[in-house]
Short mmCIF file of C-alpha atoms in Angstrom, two decimals:
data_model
loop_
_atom_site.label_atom_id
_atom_site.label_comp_id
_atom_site.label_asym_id
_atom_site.label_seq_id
_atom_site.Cartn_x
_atom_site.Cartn_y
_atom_site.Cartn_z
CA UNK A 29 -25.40 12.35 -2.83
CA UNK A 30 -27.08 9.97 -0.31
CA UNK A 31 -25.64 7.06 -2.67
CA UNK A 32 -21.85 8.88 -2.26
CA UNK A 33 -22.21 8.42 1.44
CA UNK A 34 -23.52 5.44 1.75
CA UNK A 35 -20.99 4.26 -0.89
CA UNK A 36 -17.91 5.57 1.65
CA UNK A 37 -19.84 4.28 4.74
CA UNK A 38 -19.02 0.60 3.07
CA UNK A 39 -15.49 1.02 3.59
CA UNK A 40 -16.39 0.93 7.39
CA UNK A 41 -16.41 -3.28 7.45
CA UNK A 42 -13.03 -3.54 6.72
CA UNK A 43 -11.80 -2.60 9.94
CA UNK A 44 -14.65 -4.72 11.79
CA UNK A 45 -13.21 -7.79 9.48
CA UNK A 46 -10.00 -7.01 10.23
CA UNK A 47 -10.52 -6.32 13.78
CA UNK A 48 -9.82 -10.33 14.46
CA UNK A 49 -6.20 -9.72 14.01
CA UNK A 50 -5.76 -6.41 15.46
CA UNK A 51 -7.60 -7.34 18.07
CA UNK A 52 -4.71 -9.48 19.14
CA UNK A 53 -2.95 -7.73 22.67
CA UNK A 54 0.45 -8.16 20.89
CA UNK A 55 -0.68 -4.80 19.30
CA UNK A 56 -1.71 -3.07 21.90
CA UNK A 57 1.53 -1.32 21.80
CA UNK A 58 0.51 0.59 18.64
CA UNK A 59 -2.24 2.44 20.22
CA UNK A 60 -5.75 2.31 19.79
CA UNK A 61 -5.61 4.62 16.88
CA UNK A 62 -3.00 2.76 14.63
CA UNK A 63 -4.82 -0.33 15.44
CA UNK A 64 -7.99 0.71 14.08
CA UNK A 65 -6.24 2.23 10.71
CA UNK A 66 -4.59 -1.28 10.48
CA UNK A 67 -7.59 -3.35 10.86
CA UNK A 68 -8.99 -1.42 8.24
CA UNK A 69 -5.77 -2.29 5.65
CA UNK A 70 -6.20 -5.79 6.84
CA UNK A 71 -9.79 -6.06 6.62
CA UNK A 72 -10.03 -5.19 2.70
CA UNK A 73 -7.20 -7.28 1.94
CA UNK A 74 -9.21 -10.15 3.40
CA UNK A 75 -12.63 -9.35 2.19
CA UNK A 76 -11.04 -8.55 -1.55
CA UNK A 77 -8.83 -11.82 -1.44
CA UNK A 78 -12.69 -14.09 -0.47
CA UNK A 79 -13.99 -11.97 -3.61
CA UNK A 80 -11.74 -13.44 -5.86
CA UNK A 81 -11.65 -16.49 -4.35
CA UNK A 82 -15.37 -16.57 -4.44
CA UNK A 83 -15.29 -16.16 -7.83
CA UNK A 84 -12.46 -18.76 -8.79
CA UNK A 85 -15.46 -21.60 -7.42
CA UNK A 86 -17.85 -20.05 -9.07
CA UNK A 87 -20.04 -18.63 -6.27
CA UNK A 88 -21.48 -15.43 -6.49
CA UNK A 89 -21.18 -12.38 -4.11
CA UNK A 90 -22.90 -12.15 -0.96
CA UNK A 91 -21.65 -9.19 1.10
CA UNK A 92 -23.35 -10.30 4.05
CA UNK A 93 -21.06 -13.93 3.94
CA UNK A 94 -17.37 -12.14 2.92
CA UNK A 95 -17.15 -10.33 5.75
CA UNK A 96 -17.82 -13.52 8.06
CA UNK A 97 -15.32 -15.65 6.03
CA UNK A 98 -12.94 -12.89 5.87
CA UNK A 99 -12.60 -12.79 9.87
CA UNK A 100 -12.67 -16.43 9.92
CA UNK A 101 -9.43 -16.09 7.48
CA UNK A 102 -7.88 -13.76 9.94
CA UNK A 103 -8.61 -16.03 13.02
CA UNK A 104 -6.89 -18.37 11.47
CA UNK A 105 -4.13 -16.09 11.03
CA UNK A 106 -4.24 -14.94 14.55
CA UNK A 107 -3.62 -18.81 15.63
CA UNK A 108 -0.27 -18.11 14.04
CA UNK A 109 1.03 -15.82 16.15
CA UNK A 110 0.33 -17.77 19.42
CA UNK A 111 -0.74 -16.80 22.75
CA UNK A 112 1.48 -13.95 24.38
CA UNK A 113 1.54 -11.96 27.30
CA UNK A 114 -0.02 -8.36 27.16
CA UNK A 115 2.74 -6.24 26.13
CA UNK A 116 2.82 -2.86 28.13
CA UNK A 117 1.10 0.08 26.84
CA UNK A 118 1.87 2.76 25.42
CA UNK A 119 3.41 5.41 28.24
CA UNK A 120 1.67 9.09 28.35
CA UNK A 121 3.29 11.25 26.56
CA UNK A 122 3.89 15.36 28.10
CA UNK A 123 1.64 18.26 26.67
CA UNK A 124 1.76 18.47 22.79
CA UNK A 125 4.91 20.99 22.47
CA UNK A 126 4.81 23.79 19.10
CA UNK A 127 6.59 21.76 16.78
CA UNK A 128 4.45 18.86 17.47
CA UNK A 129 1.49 21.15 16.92
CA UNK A 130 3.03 22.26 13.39
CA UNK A 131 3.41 18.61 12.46
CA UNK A 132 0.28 17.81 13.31
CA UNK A 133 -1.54 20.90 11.26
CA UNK A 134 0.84 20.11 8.31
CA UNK A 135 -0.86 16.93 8.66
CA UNK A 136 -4.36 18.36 8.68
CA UNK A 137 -3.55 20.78 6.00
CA UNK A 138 -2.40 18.09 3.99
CA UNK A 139 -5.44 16.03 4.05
CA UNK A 140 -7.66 19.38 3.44
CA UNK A 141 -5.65 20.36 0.53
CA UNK A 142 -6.04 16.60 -0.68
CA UNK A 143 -9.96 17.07 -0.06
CA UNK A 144 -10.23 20.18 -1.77
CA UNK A 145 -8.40 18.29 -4.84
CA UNK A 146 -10.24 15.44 -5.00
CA UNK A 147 -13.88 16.99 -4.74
CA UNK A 148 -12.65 19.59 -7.52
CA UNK A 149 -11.82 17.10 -9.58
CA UNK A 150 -8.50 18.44 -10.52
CA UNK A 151 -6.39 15.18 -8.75
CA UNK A 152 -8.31 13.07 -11.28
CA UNK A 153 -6.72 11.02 -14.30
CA UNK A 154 -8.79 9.63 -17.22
CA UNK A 155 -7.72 6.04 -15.58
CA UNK A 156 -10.45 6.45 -13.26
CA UNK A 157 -13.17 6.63 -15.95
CA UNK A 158 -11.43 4.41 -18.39
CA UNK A 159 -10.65 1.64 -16.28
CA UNK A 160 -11.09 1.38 -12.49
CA UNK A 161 -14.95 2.67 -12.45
CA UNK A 162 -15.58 0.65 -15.17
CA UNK A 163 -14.28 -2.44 -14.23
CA UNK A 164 -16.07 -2.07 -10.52
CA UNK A 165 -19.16 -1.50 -12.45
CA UNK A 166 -19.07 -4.54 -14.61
CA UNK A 167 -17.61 -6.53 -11.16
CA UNK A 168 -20.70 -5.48 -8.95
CA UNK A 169 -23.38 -6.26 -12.26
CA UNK A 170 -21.98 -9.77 -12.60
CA UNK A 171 -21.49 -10.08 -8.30
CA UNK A 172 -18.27 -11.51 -9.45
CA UNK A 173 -14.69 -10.75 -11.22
CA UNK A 174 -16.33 -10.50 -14.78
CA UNK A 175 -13.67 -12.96 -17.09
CA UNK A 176 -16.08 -11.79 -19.96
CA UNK A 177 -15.62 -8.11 -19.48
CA UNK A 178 -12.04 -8.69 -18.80
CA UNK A 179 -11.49 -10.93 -21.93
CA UNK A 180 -13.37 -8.77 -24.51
CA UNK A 181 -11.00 -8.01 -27.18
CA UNK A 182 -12.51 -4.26 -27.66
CA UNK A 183 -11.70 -3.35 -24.15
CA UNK A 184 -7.85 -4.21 -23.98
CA UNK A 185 -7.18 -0.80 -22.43
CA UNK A 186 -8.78 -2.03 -19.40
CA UNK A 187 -5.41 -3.79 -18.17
CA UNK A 188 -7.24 -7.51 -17.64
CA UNK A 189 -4.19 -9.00 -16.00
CA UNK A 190 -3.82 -5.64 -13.67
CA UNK A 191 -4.79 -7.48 -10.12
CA UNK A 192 -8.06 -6.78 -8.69
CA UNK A 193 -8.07 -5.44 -4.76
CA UNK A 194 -9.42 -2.18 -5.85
CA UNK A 195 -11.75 -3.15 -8.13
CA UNK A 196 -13.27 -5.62 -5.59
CA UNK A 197 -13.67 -2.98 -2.96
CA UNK A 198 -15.09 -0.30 -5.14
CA UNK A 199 -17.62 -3.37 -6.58
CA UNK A 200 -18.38 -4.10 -2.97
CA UNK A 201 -19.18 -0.42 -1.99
CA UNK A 202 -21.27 -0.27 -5.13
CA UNK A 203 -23.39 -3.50 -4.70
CA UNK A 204 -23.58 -2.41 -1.04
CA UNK A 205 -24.85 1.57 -1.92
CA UNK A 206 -26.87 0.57 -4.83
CA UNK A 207 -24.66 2.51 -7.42
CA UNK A 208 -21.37 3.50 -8.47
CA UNK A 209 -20.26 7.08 -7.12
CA UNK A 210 -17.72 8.98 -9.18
CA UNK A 211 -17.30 11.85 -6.46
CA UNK A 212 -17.32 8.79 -3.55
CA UNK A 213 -14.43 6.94 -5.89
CA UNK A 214 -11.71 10.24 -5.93
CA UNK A 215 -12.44 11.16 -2.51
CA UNK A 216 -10.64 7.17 -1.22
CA UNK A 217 -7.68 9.86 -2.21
CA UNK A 218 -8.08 12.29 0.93
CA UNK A 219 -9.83 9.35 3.28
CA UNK A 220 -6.50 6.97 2.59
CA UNK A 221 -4.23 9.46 3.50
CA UNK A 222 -6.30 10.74 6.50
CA UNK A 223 -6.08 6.60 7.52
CA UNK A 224 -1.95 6.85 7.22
CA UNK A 225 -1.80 10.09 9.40
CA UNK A 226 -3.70 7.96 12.29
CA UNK A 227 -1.97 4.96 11.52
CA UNK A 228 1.80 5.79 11.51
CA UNK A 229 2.44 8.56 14.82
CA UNK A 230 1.74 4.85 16.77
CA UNK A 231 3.53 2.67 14.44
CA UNK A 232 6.68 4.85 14.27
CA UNK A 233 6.22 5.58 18.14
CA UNK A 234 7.80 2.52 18.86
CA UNK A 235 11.16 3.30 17.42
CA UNK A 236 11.64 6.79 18.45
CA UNK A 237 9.91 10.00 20.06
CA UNK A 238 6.66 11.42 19.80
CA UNK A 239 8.22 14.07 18.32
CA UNK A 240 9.89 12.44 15.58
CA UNK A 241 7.08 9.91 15.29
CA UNK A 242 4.55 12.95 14.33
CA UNK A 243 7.15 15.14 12.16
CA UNK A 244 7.86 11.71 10.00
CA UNK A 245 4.39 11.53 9.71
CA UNK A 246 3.35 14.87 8.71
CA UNK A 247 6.63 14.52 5.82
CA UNK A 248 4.82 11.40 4.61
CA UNK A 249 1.49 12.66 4.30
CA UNK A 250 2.84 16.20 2.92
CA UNK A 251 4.86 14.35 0.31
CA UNK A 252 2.17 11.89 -1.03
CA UNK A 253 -0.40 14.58 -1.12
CA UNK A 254 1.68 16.71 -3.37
CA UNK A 255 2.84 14.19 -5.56
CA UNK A 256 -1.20 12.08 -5.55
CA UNK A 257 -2.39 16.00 -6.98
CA UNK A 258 0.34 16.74 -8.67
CA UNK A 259 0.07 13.12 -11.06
CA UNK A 260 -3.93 12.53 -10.45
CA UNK A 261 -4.27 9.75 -8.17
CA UNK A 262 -7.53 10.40 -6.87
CA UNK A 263 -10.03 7.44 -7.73
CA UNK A 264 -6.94 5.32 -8.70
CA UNK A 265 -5.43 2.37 -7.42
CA UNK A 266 -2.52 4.40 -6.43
CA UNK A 267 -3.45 5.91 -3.19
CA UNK A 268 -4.13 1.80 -1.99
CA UNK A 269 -0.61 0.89 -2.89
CA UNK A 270 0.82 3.33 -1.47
CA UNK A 271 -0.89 3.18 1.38
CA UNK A 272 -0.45 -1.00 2.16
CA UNK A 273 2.98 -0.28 1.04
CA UNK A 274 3.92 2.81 3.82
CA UNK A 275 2.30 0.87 6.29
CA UNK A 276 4.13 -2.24 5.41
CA UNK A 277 7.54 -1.13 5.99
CA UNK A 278 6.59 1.11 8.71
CA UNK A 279 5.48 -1.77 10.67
CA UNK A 280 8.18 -4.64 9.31
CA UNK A 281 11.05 -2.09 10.75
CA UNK A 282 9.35 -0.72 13.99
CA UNK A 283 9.86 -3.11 16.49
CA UNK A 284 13.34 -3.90 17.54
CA UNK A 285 13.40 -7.78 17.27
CA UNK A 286 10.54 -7.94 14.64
CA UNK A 287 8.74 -10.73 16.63
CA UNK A 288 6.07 -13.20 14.74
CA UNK A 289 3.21 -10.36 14.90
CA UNK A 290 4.65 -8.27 13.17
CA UNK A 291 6.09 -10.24 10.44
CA UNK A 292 2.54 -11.44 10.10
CA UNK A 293 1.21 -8.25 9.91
CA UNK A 294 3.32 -6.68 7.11
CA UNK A 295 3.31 -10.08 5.18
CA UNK A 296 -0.71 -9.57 4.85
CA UNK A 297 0.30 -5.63 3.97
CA UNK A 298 2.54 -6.85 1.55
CA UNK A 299 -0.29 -9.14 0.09
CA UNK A 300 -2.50 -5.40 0.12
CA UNK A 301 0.36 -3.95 -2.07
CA UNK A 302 0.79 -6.88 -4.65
CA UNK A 303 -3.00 -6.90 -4.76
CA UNK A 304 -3.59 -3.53 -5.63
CA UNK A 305 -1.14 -2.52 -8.66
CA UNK A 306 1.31 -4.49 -10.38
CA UNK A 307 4.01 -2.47 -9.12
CA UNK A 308 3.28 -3.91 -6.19
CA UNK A 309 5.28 -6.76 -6.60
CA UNK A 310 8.35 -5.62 -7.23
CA UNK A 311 8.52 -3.90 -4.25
CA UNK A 312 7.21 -7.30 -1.92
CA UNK A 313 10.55 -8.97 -3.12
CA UNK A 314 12.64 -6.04 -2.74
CA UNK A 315 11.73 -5.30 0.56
CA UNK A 316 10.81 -8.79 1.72
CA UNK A 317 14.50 -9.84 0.35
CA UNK A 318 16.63 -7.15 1.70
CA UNK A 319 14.73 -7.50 5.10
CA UNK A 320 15.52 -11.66 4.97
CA UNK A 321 18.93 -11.03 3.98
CA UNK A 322 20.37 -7.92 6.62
CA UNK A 323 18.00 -8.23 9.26
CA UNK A 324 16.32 -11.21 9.75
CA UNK A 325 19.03 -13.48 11.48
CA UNK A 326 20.31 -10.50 13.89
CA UNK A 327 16.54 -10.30 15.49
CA UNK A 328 16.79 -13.91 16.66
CA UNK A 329 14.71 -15.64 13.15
CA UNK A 330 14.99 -18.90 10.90
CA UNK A 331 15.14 -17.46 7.38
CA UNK A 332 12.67 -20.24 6.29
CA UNK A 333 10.13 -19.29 8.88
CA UNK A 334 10.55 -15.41 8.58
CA UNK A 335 10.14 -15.73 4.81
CA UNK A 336 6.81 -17.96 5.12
CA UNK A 337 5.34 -15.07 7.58
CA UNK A 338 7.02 -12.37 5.28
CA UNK A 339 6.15 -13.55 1.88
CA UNK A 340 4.05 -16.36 2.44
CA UNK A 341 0.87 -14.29 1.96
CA UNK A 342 1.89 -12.32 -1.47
CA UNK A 343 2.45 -15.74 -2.87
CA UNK A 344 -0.88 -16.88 -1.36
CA UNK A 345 -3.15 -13.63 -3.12
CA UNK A 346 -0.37 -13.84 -6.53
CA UNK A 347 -0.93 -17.46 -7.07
CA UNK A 348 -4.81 -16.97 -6.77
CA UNK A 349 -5.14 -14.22 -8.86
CA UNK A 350 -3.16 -16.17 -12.02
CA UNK A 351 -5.20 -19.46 -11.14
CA UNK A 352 -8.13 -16.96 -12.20
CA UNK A 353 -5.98 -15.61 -15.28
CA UNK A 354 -4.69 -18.97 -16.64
CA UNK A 355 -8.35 -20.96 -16.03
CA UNK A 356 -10.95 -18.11 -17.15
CA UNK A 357 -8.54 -15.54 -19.45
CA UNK A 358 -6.13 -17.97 -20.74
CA UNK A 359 -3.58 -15.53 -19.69
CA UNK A 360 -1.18 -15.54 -17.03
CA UNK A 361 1.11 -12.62 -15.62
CA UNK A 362 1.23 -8.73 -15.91
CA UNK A 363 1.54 -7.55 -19.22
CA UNK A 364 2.84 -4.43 -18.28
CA UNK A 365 6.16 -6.23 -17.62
CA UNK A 366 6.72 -7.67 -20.95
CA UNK A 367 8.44 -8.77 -23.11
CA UNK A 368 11.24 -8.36 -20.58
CA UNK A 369 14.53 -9.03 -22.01
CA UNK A 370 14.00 -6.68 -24.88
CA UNK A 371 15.40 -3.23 -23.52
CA UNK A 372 16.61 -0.95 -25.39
CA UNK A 373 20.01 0.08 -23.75
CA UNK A 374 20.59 3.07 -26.27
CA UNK A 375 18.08 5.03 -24.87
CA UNK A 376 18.82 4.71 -20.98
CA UNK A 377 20.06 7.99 -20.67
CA UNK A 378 17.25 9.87 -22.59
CA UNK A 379 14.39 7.49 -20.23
CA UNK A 380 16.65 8.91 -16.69
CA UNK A 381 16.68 12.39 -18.44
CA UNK A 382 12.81 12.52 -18.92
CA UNK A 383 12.07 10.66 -15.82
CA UNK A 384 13.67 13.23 -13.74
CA UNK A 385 11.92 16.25 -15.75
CA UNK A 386 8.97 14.34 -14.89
CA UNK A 387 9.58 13.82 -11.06
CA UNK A 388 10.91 17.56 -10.96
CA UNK A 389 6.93 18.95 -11.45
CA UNK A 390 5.30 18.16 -8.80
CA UNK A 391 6.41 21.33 -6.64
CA UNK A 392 10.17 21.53 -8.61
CA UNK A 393 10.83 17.85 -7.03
CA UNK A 394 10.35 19.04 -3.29
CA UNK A 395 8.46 15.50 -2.41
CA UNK A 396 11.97 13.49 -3.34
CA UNK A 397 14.75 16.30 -2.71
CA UNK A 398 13.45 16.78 0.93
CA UNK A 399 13.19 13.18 2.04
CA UNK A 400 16.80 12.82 0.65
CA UNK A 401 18.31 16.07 2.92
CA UNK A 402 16.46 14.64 5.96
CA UNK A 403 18.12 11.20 5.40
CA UNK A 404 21.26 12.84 5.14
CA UNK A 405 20.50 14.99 8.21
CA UNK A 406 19.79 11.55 10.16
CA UNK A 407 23.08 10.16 9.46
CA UNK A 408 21.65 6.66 9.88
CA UNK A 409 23.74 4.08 11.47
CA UNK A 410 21.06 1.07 12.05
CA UNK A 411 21.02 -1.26 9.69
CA UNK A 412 17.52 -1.13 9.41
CA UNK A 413 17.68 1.86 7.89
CA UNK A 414 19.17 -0.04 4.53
CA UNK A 415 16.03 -2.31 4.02
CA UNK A 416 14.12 0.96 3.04
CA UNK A 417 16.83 3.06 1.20
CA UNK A 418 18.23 -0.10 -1.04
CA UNK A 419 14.14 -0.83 -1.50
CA UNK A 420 14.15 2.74 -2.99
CA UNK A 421 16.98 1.88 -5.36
CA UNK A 422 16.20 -1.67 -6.41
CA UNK A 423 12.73 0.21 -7.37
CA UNK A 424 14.23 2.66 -9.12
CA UNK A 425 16.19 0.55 -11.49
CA UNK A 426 13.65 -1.37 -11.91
CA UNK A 427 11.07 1.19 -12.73
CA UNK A 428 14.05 3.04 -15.38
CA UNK A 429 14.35 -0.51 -17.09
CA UNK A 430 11.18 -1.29 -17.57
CA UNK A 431 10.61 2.47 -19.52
CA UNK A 432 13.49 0.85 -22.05
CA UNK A 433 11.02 -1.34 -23.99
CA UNK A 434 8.19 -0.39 -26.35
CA UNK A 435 9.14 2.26 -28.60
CA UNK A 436 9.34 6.14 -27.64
CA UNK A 437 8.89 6.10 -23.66
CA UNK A 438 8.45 9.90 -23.53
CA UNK A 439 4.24 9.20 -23.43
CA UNK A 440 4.50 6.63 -21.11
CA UNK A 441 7.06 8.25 -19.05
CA UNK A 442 4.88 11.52 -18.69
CA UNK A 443 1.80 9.61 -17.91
CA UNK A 444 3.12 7.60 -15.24
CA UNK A 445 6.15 8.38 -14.03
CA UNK A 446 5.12 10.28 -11.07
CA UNK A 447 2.96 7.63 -9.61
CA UNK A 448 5.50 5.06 -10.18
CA UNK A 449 7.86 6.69 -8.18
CA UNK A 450 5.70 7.78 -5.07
CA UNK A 451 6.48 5.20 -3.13
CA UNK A 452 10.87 6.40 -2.87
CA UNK A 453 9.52 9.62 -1.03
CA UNK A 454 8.32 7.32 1.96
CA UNK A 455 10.76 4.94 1.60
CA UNK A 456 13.02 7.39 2.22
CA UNK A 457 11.18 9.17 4.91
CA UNK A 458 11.15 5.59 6.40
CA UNK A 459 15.01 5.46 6.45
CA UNK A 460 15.64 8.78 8.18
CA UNK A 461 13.55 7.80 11.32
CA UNK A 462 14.85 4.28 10.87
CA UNK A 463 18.23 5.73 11.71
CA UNK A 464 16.82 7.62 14.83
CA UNK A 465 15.42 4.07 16.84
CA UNK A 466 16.58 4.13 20.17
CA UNK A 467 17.47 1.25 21.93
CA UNK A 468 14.84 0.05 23.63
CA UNK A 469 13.76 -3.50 24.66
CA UNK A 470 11.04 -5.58 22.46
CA UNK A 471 7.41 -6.38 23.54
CA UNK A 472 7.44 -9.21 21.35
CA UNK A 473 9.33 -12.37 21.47
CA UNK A 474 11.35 -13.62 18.34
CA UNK A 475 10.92 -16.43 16.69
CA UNK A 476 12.41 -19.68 17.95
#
């Protein structure tokens, strides 16, 4: 038990390394809360990135020098975003009125019910003890990314090319507690959604009301603890991306003129998401395209610039992570998305057919129907409000193609469907408060 703890009370340094950035009084406007949640995001991004790195020139880890390099990293990626003036702070808000109150114990009985889940083991998968323990394990015995565990032949069903952000943290936590901690491992599940209720009232706060800032909230916390029980998340990578990839497009879209911070910011998020599952990926570009191509010129940026900020980072953490593949695996890519111009067409409506049978059991498809009603509801007219929703659809066709090669889907389909998907529930919840920003003036200054 005193392991458990002290394996959770590790995940403390990554908001102290990624205070550097945070720390910057451009984000003061997020609130002190927010802040913290995001230093956190940022701060295991960095520290997992110097892991690998670490390991591509062949030094072993030392937790007490990642975290120092790590906020050196972000220092330098504070210099980026220049000297500005502090922007105001947040205004005080009226008493808490009784729908506030709701949202927020929706919010609180989300993250209990999550709990409850996780320490019951019933929101666990067998990916947990087949892969993601296992591979932190071997990471924290050999104080490095193991290329020999990775490249055994008899342990192909460990997904070698699958990038390595979570692994890295729950190696880190390990070498740090002494051991590996099963219980410690599911309960990220609750503790990461806990960290997104904090984070997004003062992220979304800066496009519209408290009111709708805490009800959005409460619908994406609601939603993704369903759906992480529902499919067995708990202990996965799945809660991380998820997480880096809410908090990505919450921040990218919640400032009115976008300035340099906050590109910044959700380029390193986007980094988090890419680093933590491969479906990751897919969703930087998506995002990180549609943003460059509908919104990036109308808040006053260069296209080139934007997309160095945007995407710059992703390629950064992508590129590392296949140096490692191609020098010490021999490998290089995901080879989940392969071969990739084999589909089979003749079987695209039987893969939608299952898909949505799938999506419709976690609570008779509440977690995707709902978000959909409350973007009609919104009757968006921003045109921010498209970045998210054509993000949901470019990810859906994706995700449908790629279930049209290899054989008989209906196994893979059942086993993964659900957590593939997760992320249109937010995205969606993200595009029905998009369409509520008010008009406000921006605390930042674009882009020259």
């Amino acid at each position: 038990m005193r392991s458990g703890f002290l394996w959770l009370l590790s995940f403390l340094i990554f908001p102290l390394a990624g205070w550097p950035l945070l720390g910057h009084p451009i984000y003061r406007r997020l609130g002190f809360v927010s802040r913290l949640m995001l230093s956190g995001a940022v701060g295991c991004i960095a520290v997992t990135t110097a892991m690998t790195v670490s390991t591509v020139f062949h030094f072993s880890w030392q937790p007490a020098l990642l975290v120092p390099a790590s906020m050196v990293i972000l220092i330098g990626a504070r210099l980026l975003i220049g000297l500005t003036p502090d922007p105001p702070r947040p205004r005080r808000g009226d008493r808490f009125r009784y729908f506030e109150w709701i949202a927020l114990s929706v919010i609180f009985i989300s993250s209990c019910a999550a709990t409850l889940a996780a320490t019951s083991a019933s929101a666990t998968s067998a990916d947990l003890v087949l892969f993601w323990g296992p591979k932190a394990m071997a990471f924290a015995k050999a104080r490095g990314v193991d290329a020999a565990y990775l490249s055994d032949p008899l342990l192909r069903y460990q997904h070698f090319s699958y990038p390595p952000l979570v692994p890295n943290a729950y190696a880190l936590a390990t070498l740090l507690a002494g051991r590996f901690s099963w219980l410690a491992a599911v309960m990220t599940f609750p503790l990461l959604l806990v960290a997104l209720g904090l984070a997004l009232p003062g992220i979304f706060r800066g496009w519209c009301s408290r009111h709708a800032a805490l009800v959005a909230s409460a619908c994406v916390i609601a939603s993704l603890a369903l759906i992480g029980q529902t499919y067995l998340i708990a202990g996965n990578a799945d809660i991380f991306l998820l997480t880096f990839e809410v908090l990505a497009i919450a921040v990218l879209l919640g400032t009115e003129r976008g300035g340099k911070a906050s590109l910044l910011l959700s380029g390193i998020l986007f980094a988090g998401a890419a680093s933590a599952k491969v479906e990751g990926l897919p969703f930087v570009v998506a995002a990180g395209l549609l943003f460059l191509l509908l919104l990036a010129s109308r808040r006053g940026f260069r296209r080139p610039a934007a997309a160095a900020l945007l995407l710059g980072p992703t390629a950064i953490v992508v590129a590392i992570w296949f140096f490692f593949e191609k020098s010490r695996l021999g490998v290089l890519g995901y080879e989940s998305y392969g071969p990739f111009l084999e589909a089979d067409w003749r079987s695209s409506g039987r893969v939608v057919w299952m898909t949505a049978r799938a999506l419709a059991s976690a609570g008779v498809g509440l977690p995707w129907m709902l978000p959909v009603a409350a973007l009609a509801v919104s009757v968006p007219r921003k045109r921010e409000a498209l970045v998210p929703v054509l993000t949901a659809f470019v990810l859906t066709v994706f995700f449908l193609f790629t279930y049209l090669h290899g054989g008989d889907p209906s196994l893979l389909i059942s086993w993964s469907a659900g957590r593939i998907f997760a992320v249109i529930s937010p995205l969606l919840i993200v595009a029905s408060v998009a369409g509520l920003k008010s008009e406000c003036p921006s605390v930042e200054a674009a882009d020259p």
